[in-house]
mmCIF file of C-alpha atoms in Angstrom:
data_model
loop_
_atom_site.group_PDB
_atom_site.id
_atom_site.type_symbol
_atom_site.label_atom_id
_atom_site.label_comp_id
_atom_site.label_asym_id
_atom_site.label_seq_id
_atom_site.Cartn_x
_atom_site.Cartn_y
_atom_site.Cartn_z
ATOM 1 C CA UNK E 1 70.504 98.351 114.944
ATOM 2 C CA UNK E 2 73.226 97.317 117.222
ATOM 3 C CA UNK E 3 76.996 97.292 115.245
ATOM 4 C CA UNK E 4 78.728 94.147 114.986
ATOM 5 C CA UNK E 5 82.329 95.589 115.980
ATOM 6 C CA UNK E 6 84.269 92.732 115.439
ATOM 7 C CA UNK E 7 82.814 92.420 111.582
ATOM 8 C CA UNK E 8 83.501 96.289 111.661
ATOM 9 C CA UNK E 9 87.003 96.110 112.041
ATOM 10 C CA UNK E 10 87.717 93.299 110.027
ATOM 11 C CA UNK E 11 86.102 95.220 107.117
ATOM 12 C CA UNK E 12 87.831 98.131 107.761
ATOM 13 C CA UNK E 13 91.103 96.162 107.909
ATOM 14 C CA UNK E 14 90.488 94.575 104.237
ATOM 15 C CA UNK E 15 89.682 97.800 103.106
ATOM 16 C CA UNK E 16 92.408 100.017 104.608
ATOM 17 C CA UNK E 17 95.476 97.740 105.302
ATOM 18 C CA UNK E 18 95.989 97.650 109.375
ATOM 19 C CA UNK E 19 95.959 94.830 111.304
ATOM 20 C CA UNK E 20 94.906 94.401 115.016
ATOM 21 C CA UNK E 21 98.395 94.176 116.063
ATOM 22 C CA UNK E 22 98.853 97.909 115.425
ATOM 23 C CA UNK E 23 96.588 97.828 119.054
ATOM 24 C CA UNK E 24 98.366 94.973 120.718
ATOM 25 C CA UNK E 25 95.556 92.474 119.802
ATOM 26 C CA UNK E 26 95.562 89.294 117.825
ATOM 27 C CA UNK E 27 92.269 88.729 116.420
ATOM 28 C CA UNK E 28 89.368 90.499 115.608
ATOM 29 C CA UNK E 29 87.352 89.922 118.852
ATOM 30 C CA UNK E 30 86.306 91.348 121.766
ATOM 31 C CA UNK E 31 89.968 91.694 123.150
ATOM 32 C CA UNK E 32 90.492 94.108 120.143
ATOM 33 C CA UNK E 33 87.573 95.988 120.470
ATOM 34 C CA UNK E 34 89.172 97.102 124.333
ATOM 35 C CA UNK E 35 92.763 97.638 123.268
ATOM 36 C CA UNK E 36 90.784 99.735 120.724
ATOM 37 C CA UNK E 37 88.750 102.052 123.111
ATOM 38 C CA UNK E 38 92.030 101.958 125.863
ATOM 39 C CA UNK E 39 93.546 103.908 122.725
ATOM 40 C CA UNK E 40 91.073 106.098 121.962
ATOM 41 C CA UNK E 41 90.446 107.346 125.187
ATOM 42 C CA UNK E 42 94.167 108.125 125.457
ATOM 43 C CA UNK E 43 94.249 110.558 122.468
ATOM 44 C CA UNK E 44 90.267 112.067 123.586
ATOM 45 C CA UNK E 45 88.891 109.964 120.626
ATOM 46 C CA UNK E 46 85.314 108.897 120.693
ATOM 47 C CA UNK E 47 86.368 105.090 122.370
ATOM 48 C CA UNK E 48 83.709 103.242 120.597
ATOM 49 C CA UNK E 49 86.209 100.546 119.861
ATOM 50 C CA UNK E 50 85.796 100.720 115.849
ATOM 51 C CA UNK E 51 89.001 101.421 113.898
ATOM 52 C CA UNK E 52 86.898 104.364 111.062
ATOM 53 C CA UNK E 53 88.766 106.421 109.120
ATOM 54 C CA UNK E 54 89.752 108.961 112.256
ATOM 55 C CA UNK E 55 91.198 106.400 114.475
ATOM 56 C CA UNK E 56 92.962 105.160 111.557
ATOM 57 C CA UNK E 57 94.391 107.609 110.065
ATOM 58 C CA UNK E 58 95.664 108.630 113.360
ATOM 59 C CA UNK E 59 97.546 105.740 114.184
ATOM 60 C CA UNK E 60 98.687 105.080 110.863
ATOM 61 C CA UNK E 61 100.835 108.625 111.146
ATOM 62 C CA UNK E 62 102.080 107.865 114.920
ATOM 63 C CA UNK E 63 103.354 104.795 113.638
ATOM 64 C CA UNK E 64 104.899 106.708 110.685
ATOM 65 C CA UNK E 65 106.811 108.584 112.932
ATOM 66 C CA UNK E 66 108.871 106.013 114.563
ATOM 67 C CA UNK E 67 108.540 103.161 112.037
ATOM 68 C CA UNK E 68 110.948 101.228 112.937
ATOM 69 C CA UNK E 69 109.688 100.616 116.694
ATOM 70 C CA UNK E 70 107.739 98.285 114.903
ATOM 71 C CA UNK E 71 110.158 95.843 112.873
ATOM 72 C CA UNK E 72 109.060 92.447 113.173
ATOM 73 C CA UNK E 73 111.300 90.229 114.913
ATOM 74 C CA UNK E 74 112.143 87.581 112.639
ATOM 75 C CA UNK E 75 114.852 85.907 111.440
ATOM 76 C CA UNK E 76 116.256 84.796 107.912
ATOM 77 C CA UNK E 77 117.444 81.349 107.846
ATOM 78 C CA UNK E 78 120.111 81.936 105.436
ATOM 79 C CA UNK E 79 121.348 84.938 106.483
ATOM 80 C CA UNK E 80 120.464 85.328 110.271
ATOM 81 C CA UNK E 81 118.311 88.730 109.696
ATOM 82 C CA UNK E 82 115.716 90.069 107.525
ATOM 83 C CA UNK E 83 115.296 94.127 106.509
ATOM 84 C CA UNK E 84 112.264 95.242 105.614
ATOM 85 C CA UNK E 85 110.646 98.447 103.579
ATOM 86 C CA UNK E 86 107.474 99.300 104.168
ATOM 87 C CA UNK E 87 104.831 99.706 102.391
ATOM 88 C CA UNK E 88 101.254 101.217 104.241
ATOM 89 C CA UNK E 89 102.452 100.733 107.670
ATOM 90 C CA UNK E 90 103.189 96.904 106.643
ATOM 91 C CA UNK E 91 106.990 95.490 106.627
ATOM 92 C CA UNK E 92 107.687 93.851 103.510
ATOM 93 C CA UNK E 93 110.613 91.605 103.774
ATOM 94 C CA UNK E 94 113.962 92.601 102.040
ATOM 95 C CA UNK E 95 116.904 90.275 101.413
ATOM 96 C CA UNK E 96 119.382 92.923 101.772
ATOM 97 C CA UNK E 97 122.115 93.458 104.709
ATOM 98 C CA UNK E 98 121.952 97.309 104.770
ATOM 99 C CA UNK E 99 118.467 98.974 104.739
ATOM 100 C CA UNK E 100 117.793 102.216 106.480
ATOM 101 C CA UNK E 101 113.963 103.971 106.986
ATOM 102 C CA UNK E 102 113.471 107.282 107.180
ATOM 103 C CA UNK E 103 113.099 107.371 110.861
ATOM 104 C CA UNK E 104 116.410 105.709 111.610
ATOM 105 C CA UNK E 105 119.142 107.462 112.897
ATOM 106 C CA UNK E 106 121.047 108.326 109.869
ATOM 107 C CA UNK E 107 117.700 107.929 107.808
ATOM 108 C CA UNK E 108 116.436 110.295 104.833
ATOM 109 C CA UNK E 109 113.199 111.668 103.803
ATOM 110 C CA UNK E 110 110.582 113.573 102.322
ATOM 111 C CA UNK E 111 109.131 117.109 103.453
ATOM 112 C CA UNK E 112 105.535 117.021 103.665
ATOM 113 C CA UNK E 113 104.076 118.654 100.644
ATOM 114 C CA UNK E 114 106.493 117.134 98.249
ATOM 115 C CA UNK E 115 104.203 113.968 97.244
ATOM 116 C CA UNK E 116 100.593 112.708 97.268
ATOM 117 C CA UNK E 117 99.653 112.449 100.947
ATOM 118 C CA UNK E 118 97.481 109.176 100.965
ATOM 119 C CA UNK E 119 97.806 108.847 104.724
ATOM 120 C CA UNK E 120 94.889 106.825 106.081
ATOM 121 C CA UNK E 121 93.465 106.361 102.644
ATOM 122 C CA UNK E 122 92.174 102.882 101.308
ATOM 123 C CA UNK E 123 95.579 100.688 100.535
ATOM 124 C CA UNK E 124 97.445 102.148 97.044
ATOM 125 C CA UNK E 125 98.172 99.680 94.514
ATOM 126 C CA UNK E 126 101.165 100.476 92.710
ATOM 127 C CA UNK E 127 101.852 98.848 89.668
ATOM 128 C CA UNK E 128 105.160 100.122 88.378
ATOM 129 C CA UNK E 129 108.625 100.396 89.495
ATOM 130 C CA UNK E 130 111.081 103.294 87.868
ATOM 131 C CA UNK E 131 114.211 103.587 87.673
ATOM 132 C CA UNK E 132 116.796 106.824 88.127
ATOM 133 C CA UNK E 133 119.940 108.031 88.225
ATOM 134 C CA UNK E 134 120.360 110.943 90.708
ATOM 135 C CA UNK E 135 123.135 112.678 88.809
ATOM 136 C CA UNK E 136 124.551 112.975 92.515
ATOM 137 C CA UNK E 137 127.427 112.344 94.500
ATOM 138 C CA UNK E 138 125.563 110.539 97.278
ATOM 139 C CA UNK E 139 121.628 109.906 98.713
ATOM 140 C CA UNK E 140 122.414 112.054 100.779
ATOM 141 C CA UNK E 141 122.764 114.860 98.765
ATOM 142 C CA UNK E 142 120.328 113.387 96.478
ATOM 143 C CA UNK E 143 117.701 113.627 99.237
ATOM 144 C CA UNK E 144 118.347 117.239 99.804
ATOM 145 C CA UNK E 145 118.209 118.103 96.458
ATOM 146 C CA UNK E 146 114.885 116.520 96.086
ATOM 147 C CA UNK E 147 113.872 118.041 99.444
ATOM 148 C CA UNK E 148 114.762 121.546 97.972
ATOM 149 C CA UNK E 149 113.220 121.366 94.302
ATOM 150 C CA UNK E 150 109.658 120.069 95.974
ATOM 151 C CA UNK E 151 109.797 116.485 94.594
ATOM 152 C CA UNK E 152 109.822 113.297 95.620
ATOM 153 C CA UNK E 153 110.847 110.094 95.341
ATOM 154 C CA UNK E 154 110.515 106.407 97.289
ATOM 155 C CA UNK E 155 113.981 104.953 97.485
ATOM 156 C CA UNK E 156 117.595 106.606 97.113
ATOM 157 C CA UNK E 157 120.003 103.829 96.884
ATOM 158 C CA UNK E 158 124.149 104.612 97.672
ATOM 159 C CA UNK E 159 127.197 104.151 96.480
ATOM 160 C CA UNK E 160 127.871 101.752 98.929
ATOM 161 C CA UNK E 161 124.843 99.596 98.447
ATOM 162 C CA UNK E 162 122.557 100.758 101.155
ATOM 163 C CA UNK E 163 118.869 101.313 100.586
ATOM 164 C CA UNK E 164 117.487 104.238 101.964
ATOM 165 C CA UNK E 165 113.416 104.417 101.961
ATOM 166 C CA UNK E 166 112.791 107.944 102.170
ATOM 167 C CA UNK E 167 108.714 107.886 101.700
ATOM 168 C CA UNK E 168 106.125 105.035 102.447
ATOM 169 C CA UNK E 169 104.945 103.234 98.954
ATOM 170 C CA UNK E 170 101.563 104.441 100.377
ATOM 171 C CA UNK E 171 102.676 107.473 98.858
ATOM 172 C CA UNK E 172 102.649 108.598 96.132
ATOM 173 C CA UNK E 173 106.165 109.976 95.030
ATOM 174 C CA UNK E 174 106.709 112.778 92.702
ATOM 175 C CA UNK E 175 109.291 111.232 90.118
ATOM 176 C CA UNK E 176 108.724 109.826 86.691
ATOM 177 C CA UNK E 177 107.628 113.149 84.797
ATOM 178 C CA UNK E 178 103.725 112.059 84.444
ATOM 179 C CA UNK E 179 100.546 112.032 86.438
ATOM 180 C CA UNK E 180 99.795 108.475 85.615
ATOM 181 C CA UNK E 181 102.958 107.143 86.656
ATOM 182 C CA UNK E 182 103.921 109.461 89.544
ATOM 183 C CA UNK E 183 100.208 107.487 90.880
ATOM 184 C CA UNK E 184 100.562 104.074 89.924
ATOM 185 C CA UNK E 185 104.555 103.813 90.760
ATOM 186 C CA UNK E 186 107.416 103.189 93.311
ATOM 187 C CA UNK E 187 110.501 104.621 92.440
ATOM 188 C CA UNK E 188 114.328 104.989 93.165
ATOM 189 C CA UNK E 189 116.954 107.406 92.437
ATOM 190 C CA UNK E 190 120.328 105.555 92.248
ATOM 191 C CA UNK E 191 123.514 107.359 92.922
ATOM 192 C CA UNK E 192 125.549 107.790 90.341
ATOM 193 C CA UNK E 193 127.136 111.470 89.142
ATOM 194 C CA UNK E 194 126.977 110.403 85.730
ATOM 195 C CA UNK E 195 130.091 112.777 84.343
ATOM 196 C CA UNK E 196 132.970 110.897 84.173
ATOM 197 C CA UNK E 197 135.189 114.045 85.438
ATOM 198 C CA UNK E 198 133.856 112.992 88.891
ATOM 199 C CA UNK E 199 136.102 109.789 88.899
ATOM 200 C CA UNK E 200 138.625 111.356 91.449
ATOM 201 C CA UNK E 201 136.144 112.518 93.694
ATOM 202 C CA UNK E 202 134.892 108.602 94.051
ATOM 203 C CA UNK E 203 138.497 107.544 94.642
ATOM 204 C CA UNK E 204 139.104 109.956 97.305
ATOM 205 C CA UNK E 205 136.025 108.970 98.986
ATOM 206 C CA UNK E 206 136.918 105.188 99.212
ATOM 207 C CA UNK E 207 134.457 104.101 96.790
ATOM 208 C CA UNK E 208 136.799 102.924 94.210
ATOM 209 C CA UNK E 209 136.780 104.122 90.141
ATOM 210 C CA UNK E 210 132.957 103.457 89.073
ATOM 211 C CA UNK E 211 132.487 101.146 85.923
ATOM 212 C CA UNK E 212 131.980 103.299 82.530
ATOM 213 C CA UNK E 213 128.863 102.524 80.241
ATOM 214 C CA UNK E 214 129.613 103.031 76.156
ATOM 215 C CA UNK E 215 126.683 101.285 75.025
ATOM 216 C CA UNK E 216 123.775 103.441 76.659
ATOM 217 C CA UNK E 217 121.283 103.602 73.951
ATOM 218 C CA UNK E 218 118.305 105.749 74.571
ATOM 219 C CA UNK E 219 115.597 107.375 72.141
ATOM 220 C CA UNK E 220 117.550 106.190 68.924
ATOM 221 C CA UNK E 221 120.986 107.531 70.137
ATOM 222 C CA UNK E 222 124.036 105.839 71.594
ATOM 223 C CA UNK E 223 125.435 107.876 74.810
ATOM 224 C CA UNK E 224 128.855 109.301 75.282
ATOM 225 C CA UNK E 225 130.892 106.877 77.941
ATOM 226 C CA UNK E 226 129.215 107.899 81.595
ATOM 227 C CA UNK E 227 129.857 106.329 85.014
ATOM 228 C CA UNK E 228 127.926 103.404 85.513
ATOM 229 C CA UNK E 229 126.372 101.708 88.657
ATOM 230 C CA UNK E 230 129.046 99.868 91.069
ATOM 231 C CA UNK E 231 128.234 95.948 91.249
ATOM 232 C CA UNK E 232 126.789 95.837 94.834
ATOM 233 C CA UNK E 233 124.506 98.638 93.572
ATOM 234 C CA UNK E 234 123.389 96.644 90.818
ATOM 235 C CA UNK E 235 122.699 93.962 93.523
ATOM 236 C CA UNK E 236 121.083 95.814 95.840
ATOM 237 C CA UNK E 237 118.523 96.810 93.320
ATOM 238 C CA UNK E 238 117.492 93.423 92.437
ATOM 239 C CA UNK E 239 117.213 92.844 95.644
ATOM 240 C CA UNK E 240 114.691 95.807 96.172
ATOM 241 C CA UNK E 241 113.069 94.663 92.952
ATOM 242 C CA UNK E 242 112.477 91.213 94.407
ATOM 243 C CA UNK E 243 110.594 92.849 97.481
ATOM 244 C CA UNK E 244 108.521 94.681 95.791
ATOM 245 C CA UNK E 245 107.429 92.059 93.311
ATOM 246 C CA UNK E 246 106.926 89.433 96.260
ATOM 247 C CA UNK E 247 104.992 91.503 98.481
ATOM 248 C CA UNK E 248 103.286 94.173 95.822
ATOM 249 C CA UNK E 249 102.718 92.364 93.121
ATOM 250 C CA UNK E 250 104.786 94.381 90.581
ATOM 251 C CA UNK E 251 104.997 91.758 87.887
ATOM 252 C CA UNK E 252 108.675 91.072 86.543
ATOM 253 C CA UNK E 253 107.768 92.651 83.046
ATOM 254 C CA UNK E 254 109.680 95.304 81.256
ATOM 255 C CA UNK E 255 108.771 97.375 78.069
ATOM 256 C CA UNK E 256 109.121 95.947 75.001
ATOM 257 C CA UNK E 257 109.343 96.470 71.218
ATOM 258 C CA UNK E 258 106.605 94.633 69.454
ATOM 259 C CA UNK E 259 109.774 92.485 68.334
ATOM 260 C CA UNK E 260 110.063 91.347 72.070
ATOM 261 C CA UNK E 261 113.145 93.290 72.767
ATOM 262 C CA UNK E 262 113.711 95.889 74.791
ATOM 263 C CA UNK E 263 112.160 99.235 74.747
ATOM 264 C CA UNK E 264 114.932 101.766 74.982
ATOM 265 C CA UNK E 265 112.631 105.311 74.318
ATOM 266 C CA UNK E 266 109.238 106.113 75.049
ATOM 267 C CA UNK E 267 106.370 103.301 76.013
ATOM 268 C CA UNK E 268 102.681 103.731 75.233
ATOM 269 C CA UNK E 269 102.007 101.828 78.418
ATOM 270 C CA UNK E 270 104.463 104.263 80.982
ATOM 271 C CA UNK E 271 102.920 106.937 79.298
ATOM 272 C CA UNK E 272 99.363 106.484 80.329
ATOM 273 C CA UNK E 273 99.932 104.068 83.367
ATOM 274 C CA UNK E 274 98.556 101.229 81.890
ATOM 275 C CA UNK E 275 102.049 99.349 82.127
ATOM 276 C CA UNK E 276 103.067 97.047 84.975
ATOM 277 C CA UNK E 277 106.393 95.874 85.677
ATOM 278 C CA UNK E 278 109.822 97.523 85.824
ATOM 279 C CA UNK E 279 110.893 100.766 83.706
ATOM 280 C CA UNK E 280 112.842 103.726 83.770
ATOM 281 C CA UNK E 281 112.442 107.099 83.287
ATOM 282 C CA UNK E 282 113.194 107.166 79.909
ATOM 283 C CA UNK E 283 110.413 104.993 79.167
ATOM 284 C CA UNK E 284 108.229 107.946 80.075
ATOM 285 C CA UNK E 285 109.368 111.107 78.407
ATOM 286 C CA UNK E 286 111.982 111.840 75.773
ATOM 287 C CA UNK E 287 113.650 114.393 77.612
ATOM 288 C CA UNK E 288 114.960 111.761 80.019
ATOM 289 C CA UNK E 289 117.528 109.381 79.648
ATOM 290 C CA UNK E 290 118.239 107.578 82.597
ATOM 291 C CA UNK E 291 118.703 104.480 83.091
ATOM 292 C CA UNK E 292 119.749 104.234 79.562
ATOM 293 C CA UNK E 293 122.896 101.093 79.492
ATOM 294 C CA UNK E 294 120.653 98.923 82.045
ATOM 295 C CA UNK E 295 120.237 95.528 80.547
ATOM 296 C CA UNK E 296 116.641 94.868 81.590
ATOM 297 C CA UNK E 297 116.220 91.677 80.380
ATOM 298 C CA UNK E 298 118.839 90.290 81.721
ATOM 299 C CA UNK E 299 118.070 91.896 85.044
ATOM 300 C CA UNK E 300 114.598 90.785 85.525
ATOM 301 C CA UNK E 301 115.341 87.384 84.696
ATOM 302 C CA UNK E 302 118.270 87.023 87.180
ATOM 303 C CA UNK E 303 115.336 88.395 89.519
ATOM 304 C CA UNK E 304 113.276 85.419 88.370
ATOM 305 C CA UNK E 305 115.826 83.038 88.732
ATOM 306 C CA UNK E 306 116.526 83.891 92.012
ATOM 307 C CA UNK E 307 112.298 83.385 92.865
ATOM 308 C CA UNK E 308 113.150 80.108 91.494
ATOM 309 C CA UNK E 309 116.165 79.199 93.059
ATOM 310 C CA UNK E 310 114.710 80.038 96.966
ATOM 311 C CA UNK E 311 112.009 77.935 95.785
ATOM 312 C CA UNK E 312 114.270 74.941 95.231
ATOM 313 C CA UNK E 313 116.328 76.079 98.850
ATOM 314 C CA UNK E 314 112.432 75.605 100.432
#
């Protein structure tokens, strides 16, 4: 029985995430089907014209490679751009001035073999966002660190407020301490050296003296005073938490204490994936205490209010 390609490719396209402008094709017709075998024939692929699991995979790692060939062009009407991350091959918008992939020019990433390779795999889900500090001086150290210990992570943001996506959310980063959540999460390693003896080397650098946190409570414990985030950094990560939650899903949840407070230790639901919102890594093991100080409450609802307040701007 003769295949229907066109219903072929639109099934594989629901299934696996790409869309037929990844050929230069609009629809899922007979125009796609061409572009399709034109491509195929160029790399010595069977040109049959239907986008299976070899002809996807393939393209989905060329366009890895120089992601950001393939920005969308479009504008934000409030601030005269839009940055994107990406998640699957897919630009999700960001409302954020200073966004760099890893295939930029000054861009960071992960070695291959330091995460779960899900390259041309059905579409992950991810359902949780974590939270780090990087105990660093700068992403880019961060990164290298990472790089060198084998691990992973999705997102290093700077001191200076700029996002760095180091790994597609495809991925699946190696962060949070446990199976279930290093599968089911996104995460981000903000800078911040934590030891307060570091001060001088922020002031030398331009950055400025970083705030000090005195009320970090984690696991039962109150925290000696440590460096905190700087304000655009705390801005930049709502930000990122507002992409992700518009175009993934993540719902704006945090753990919480069957009071309705905050959870500030270990949560059931981190612990065996089952929880979906925004964490951090504390929430996952008890060896861990970042980002013990961050107000999540307060934080995810100034994300919310901000969903509500570009609602009223519509």
């Amino acid at each position: 029985m003769a295949i229907d390609k066109n219903f072929y490719n639109e099934s594989s396209s629901s299934k696996l995430g790409w869309a037929p402008e990844w050929f230069g094709a609009k629809h899922f017709d007979e125009d796609l089907v061409t572009k399709v075998k034109a491509w195929q024939r160029a790399r010595k692929i069977t040109a049959d014209g239907l986008v299976g699991p070899m002809t996807y995979r393939r393209i989905w790692t060329e366009r890895q490679a120089e992601i950001s060939n393939y920005k969308p062009s479009i504008r934000n009407t409030l601030r005269n751009e839009t940055n994107f991350i990406v998640h699957n091959g897919r630009f999700l918008p960001i409302d954020w001035p200073k966004v760099v992939l890893w295939d930029d020019p000054d861009g960071l990433s992960i070695k291959p073999g330091n995460y779960y390779d899900n390259s041309g795999e059905p579409e992950r889900i991810p359902t949780m966002f974590v939270n780090h500090w990087d105990v660093c001086l700068s992403a880019e150290t961060c990164a290298n660190v990472l790089n060198r210990r084998g691990i992973s992570v999705h997102f290093c943001l700077d001191n200076d407020g700029t996002i760095y996506q180091l790994l597609d959310t495809q991925h699946g980063a190696w962060h949070c301490s446990k199976y279930h959540g290093n599968k089911k999460s996104i995460g981000i390693e903000i800078s911040n050296a934590y030891y307060t003896k570091y001060q001088d080397w922020y002031v030398r650098n331009g950055f400025g003296e970083r705030p000090i946190m005195s009320n970090g409570v984690v696991h039962g414990k109150t925290l000696k005073p440590f460096t905190w985030f700087y304000p655009v950094q705390i801005e930049a990560l709502k930000a990122l938490w507002k992409a992700v939650h518009m175009g993934l899903g993540i719902p704006l949840e945090y753990p919480k204490n069957s009071d309705g407070t905050a959870c500030t230790t270990t949560y059931k639901g981190c612990e065996d994936g089952s929880f979906e919102g925004f964490c951090n890594h504390y929430n996952f093991v008890k060896t861990k205490i970042d980002c013990a100080g961050m107000d999540m409450p307060k934080l995810v609802g100034e994300v919310s209010q901000g969903l509500f307040c570009s609602d009223d701007r519509s």
